[in-house]
CSV table of C-alpha atoms in Angstrom, one decimal:
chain,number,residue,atom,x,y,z
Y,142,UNK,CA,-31.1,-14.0,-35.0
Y,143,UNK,CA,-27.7,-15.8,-35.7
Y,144,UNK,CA,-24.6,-13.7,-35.0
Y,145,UNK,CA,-21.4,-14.3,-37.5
Y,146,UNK,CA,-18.5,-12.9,-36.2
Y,147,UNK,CA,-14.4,-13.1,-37.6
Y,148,UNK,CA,-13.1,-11.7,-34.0
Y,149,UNK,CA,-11.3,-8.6,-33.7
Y,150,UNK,CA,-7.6,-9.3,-35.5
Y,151,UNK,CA,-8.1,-11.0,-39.3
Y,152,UNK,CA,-10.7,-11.7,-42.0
Y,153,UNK,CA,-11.9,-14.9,-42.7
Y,154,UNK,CA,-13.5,-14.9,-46.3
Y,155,UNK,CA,-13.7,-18.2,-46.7
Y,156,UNK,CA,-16.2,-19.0,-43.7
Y,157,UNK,CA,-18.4,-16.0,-44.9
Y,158,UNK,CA,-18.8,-17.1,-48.0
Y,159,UNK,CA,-20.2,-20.5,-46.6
Y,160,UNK,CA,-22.6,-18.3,-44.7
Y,161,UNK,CA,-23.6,-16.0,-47.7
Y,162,UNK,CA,-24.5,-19.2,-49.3
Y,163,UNK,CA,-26.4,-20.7,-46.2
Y,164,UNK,CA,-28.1,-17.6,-45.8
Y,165,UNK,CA,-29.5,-18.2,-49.5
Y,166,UNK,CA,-31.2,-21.6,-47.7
Y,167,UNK,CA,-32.8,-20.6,-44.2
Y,168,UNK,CA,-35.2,-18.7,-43.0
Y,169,UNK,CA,-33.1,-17.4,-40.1
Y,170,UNK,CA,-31.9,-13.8,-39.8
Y,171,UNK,CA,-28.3,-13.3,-39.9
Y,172,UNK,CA,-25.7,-10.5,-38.9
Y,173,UNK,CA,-22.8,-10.9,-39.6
Y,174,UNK,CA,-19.0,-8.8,-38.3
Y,175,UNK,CA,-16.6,-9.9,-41.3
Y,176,UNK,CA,-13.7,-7.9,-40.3
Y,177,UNK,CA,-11.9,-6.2,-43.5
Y,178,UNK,CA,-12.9,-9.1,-46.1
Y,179,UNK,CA,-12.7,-8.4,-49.4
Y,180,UNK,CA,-15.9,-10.5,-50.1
Y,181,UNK,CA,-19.1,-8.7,-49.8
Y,182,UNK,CA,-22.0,-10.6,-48.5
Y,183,UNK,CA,-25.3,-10.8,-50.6
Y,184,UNK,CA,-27.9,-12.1,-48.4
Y,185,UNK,CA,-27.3,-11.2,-45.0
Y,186,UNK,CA,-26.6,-7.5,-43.2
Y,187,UNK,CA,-23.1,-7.1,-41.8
Y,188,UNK,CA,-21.1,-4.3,-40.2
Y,189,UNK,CA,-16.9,-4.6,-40.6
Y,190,UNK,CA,-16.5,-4.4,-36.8
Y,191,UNK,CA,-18.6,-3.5,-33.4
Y,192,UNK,CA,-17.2,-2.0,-30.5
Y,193,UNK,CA,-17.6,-3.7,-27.2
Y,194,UNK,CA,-21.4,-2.4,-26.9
Y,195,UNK,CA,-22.3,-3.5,-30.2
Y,196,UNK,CA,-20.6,-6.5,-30.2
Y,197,UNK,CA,-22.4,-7.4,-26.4
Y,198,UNK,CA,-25.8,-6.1,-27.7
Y,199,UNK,CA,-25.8,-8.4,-30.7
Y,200,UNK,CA,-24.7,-10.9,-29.1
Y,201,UNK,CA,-26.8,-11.3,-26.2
Y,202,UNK,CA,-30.1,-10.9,-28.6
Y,203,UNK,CA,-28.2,-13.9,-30.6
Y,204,UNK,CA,-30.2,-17.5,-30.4
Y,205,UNK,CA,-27.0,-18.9,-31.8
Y,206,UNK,CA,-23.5,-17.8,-32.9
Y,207,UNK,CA,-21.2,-18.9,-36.0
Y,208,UNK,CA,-17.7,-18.1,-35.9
Y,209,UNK,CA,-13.7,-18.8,-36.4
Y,210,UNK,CA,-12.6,-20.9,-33.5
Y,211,UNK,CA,-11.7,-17.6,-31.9
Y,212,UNK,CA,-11.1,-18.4,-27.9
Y,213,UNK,CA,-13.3,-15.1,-26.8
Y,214,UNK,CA,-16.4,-16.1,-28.5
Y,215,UNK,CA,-16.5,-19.5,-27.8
Y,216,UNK,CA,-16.2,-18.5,-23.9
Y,217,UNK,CA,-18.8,-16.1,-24.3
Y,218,UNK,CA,-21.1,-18.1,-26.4
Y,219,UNK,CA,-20.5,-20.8,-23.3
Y,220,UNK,CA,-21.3,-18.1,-20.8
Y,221,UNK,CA,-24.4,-17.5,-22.4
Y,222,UNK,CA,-25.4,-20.9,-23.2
Y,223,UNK,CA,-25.4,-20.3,-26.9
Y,224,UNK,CA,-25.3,-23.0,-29.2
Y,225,UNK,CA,-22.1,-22.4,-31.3
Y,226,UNK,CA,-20.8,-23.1,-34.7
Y,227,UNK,CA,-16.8,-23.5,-35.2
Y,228,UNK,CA,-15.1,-23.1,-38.9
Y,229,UNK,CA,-11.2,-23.2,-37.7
Y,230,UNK,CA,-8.7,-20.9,-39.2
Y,231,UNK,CA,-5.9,-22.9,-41.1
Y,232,UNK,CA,-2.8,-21.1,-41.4
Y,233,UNK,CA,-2.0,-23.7,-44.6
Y,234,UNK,CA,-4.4,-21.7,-45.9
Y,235,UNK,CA,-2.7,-17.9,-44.9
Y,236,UNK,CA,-5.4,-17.7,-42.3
Y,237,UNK,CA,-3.4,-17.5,-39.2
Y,238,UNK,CA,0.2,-17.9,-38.1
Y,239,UNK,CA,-0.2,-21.1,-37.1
Y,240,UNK,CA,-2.8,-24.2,-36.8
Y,241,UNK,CA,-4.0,-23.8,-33.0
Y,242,UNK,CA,-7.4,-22.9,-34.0
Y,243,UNK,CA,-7.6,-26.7,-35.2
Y,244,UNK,CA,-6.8,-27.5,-31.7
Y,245,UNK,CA,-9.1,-25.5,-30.2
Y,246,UNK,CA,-11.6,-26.8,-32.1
Y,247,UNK,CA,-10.7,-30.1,-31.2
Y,248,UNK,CA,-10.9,-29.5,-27.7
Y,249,UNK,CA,-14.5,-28.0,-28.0
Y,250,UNK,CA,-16.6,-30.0,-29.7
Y,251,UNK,CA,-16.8,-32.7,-27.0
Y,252,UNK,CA,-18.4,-29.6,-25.6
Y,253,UNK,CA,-22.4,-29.7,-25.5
Y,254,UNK,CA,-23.6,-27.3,-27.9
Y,255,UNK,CA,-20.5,-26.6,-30.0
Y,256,UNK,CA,-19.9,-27.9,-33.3
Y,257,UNK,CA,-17.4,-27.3,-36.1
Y,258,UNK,CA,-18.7,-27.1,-39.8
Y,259,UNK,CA,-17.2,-27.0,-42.9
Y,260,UNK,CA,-19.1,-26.0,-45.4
Y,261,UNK,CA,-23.1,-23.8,-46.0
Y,262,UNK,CA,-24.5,-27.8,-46.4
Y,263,UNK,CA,-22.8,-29.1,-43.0
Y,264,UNK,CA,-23.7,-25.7,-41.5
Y,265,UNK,CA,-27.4,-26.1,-42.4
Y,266,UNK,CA,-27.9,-29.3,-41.1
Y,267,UNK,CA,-26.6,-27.9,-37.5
Y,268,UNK,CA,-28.5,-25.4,-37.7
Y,269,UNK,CA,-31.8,-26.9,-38.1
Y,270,UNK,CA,-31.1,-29.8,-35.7
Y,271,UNK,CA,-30.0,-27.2,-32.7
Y,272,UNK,CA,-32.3,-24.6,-33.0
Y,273,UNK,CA,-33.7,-23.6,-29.6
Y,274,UNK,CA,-31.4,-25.5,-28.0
Y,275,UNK,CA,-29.2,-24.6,-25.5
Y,276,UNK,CA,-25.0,-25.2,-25.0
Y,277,UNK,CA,-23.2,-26.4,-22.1
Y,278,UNK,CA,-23.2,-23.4,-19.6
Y,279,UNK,CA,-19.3,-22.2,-18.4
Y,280,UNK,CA,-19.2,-19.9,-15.1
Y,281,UNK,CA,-18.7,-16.3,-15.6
Y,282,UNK,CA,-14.9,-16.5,-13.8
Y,283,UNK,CA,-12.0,-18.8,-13.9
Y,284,UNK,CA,-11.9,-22.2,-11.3
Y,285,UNK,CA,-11.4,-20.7,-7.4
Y,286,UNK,CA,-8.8,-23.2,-7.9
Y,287,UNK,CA,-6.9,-21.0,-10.5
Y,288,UNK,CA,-8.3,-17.6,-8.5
Y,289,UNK,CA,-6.1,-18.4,-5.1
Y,290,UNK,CA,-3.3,-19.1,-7.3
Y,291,UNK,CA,-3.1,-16.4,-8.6
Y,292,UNK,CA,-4.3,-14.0,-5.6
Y,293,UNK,CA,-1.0,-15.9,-4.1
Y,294,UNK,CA,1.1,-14.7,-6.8
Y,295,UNK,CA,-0.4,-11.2,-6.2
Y,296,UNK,CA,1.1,-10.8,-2.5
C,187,UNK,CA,-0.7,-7.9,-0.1
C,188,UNK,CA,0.7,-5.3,1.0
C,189,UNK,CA,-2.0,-2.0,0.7
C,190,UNK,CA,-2.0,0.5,-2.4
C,191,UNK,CA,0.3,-1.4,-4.0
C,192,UNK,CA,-0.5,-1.0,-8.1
C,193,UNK,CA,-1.5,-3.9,-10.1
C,194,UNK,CA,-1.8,-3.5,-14.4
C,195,UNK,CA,-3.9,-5.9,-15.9
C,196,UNK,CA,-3.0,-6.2,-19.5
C,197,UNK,CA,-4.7,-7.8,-22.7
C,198,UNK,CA,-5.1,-6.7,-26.1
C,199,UNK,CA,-9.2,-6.7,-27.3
C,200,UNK,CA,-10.9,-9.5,-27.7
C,201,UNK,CA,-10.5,-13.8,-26.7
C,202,UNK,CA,-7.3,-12.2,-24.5
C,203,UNK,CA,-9.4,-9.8,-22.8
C,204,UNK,CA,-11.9,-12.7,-22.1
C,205,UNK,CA,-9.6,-14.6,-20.5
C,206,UNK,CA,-8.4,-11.9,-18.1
C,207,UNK,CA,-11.8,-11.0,-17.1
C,208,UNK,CA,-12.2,-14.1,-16.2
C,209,UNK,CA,-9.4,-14.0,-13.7
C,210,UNK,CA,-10.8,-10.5,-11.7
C,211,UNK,CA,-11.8,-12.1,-8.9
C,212,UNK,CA,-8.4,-12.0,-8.0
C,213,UNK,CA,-7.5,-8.7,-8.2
C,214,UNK,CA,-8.5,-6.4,-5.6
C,215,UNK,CA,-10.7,-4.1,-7.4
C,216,UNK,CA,-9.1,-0.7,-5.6
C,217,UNK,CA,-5.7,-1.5,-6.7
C,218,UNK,CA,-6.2,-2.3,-10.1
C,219,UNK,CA,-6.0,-1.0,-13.4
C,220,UNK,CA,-6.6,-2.6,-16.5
C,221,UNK,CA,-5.1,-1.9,-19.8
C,222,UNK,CA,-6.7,-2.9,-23.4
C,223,UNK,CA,-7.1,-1.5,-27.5
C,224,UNK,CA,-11.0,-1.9,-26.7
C,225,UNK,CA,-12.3,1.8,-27.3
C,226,UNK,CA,-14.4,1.8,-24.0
C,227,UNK,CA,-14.1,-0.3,-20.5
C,228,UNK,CA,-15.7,-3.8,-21.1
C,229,UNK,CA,-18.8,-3.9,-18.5
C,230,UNK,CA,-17.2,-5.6,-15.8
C,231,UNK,CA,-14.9,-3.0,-15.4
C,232,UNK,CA,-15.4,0.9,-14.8
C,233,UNK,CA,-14.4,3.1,-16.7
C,234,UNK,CA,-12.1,5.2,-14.1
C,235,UNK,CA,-10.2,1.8,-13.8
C,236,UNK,CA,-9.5,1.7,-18.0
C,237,UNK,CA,-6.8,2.6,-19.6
C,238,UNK,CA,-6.9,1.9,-23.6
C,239,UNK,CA,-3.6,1.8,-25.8
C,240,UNK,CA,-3.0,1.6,-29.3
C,241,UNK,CA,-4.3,-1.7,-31.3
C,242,UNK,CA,-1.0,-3.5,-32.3
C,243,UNK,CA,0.5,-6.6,-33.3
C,244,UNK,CA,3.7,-8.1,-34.1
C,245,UNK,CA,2.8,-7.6,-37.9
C,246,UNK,CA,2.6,-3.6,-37.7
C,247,UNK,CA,5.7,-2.4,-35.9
C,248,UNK,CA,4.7,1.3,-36.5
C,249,UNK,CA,1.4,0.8,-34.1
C,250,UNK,CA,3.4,-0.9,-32.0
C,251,UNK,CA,5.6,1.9,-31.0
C,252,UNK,CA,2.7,4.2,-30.9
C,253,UNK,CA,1.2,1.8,-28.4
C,254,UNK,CA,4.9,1.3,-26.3
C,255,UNK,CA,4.9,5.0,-25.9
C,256,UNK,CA,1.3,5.5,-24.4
C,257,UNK,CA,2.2,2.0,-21.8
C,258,UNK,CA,5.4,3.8,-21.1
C,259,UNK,CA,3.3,7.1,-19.9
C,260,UNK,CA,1.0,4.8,-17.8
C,261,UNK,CA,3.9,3.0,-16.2
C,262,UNK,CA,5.4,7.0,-15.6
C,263,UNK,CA,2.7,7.5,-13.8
C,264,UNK,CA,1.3,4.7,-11.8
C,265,UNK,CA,4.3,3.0,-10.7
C,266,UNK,CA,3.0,-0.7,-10.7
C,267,UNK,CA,4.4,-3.2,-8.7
C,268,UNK,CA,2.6,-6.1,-10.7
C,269,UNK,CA,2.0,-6.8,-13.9
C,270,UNK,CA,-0.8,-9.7,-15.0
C,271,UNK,CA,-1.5,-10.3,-18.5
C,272,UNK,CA,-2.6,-13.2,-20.9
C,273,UNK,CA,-1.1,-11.4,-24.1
C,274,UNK,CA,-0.8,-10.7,-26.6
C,275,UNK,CA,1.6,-7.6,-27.8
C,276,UNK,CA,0.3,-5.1,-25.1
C,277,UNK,CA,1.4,-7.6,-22.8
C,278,UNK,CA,4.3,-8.1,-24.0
C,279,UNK,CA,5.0,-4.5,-24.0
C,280,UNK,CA,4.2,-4.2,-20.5
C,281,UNK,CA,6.2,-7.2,-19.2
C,282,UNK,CA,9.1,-5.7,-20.6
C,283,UNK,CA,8.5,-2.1,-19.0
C,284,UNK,CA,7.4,-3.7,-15.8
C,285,UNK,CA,11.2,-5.6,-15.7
C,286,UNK,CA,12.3,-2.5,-16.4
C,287,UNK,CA,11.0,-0.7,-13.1
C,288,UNK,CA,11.3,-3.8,-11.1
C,289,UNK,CA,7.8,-5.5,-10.9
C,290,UNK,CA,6.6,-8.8,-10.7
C,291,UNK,CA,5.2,-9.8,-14.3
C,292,UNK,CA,3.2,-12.3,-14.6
C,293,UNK,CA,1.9,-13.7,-18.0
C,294,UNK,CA,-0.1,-16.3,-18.4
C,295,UNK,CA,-0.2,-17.4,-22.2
C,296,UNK,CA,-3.7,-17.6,-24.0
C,297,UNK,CA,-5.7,-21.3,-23.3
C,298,UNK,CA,-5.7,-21.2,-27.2
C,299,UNK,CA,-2.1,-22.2,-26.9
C,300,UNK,CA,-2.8,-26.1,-25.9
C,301,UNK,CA,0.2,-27.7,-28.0
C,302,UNK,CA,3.2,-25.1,-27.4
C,303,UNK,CA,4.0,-21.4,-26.6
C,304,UNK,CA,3.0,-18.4,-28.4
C,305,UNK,CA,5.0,-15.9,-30.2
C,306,UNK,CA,5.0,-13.5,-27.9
C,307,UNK,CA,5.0,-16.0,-24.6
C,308,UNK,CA,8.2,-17.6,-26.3
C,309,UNK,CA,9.7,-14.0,-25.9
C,310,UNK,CA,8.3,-13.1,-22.6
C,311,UNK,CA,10.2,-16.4,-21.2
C,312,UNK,CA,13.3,-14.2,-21.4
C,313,UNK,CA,11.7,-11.2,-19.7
C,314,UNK,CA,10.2,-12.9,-16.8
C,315,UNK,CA,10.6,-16.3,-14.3
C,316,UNK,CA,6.6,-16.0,-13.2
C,317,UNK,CA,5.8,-18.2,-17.1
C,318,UNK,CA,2.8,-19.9,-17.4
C,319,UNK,CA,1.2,-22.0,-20.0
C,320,UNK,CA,-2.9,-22.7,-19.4
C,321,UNK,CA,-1.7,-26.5,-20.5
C,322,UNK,CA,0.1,-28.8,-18.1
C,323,UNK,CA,1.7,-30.7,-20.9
C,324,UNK,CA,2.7,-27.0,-22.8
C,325,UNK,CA,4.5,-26.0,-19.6
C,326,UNK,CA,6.0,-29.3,-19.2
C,327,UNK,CA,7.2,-29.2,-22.4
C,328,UNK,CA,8.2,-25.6,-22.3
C,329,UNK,CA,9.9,-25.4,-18.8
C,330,UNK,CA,7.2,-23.2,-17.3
C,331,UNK,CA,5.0,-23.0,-14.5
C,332,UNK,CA,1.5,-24.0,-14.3
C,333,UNK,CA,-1.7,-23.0,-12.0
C,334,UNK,CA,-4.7,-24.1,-14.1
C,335,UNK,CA,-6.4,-22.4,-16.5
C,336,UNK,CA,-9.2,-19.5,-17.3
C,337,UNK,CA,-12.0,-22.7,-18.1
């Protein structure tokens, strides 16, 4: 199964309807969490949001994951070691308040296993060349470098 | 660190949460309490340890009132002496009630910041000296502090 999710604050029509239309082309299952989209997809099931359950349960029965290049699910997807698909919000386009997502996306695909896409063709393509595979893995917590720091901080 | 003293760990649902999760190692799990808009405690945390406010951002001013008056009742009564959060309005909202009773606020602005400060970090400059980007050359740029990052 491939999980599609907008993250918890904004829609993001314009990646889901690249998905509807991928959807149209693969074999692979897809759920998708679209936020409050206006578009309605046609050929994959979708709830609006998950709680934190939901969300977890989905996500660890996920092969792969397509999302905005939302911080939290690219760590998690890198937690899991699950391949991961980036379409960056562009707030030219009134998708966010400003372009950062471009720069997080930039500073993750030199990241094995993550990828940024732009449209259903590019997104097919990844797809079938990554299946099974597996992303760089990240550690559950942050550096022991940045732990001490901040546990010196604390006292 | 001196014993019993209260720490509030602050993040609104979602990529902020993350990143402060990934920091617990460094909170001393009796002292703590952590603060979010998720409906239930993620599972790294208990729930006895879980507060949740009001989901708000900058864009809904109503909800963020709502969510200022439910911090305000934790702060009544827990009294914390620190404050730790990566953003982004609940944090705010607690940094400026934590200056408010006199403890140390911390916040550490979201790794997703990597070219400059967000909206709500730029405003939590003025509230508090502890000011850290996740990006050397952010806090360069910015005049804040730096001590690595969540990755």
């Amino acid at each position: 199964m491939i999980f599609v999710t907008v993250g918890t604050q904004l829609p993001f029509d314009r990646m889901i309807i690249e998905v509807d239309n991928f959807a149209k082309q693969t074999e692979q299952i897809i759920f998708g969490q679209i936020g409050n989209g206006k578009y309605i997809p046609q050929n994959f099931d979708y709830k609006r949001n998950l709680n934190i359950e939901e969300y977890d349960k989905v996500f660890n029965e996920a092969s792969m994951i397509i999302s905005h290049a939302g911080m939290g699910t690219i760590i998690t997807a890198l937690t899991q070691s699950k391949p991961i698909f980036l379409m960056p919000r562009k707030a030219s386009l009134g998708e966010h308040r400003n372009e950062h997502q471009l720069a997080t996306m930039r500073q993750f695909v030199s990241y094995k296993g993550c990828y940024s896409f732009d449209d259903s063709n590019s997104l097919h393509t990844l797809v079938t060349t990554q299946q099974k595979g597996k992303s760089e893995q990240l550690e559950t917590f942050a550096p022991q470098k940045m732990i001490d720091n901040l546990k010196g901080l604390l006292r | 660190m001196a014993s019993k003293k209260t720490i509030f760990a602050v993040a609104s649902n979602g990529g902020h949460l993350i990143q402060l999760l990934r920091l617990k190692p460094a909170f001393p799990d009796i002292q703590t309490v952590y603060i979010s808009t998720a409906s239930h405690a993620p599972s790294l945390i208990q729930e006895n340890r879980y507060l949740r406010v009001n989901d708000c951002n900058f864009d809904k001013k109503g909800q963020l009132i709502i969510a200022f008056f439910q911090l305000s009742k934790h702060f009544v009564k827990y009294r914390p002496s620190y404050i730790i959060t990566t953003g982004a309005a609940p944090g705010l909202l607690a940094i400026f009630l934590g200056r408010l009773i006199g403890a140390k606020c911390i916040w550490i602005d979201s790794i997703a910041n990597s070219e400059e400060f967000s909206f709500a970090g730029k405003i939590a400059k003025r509230l508090t000296p502890h000011w850290y980007s996740q990006w050397e050359t952010v806090a360069n740029k910015a005049g804040a502090k730096y001590m690595g990052s969540v990755l």
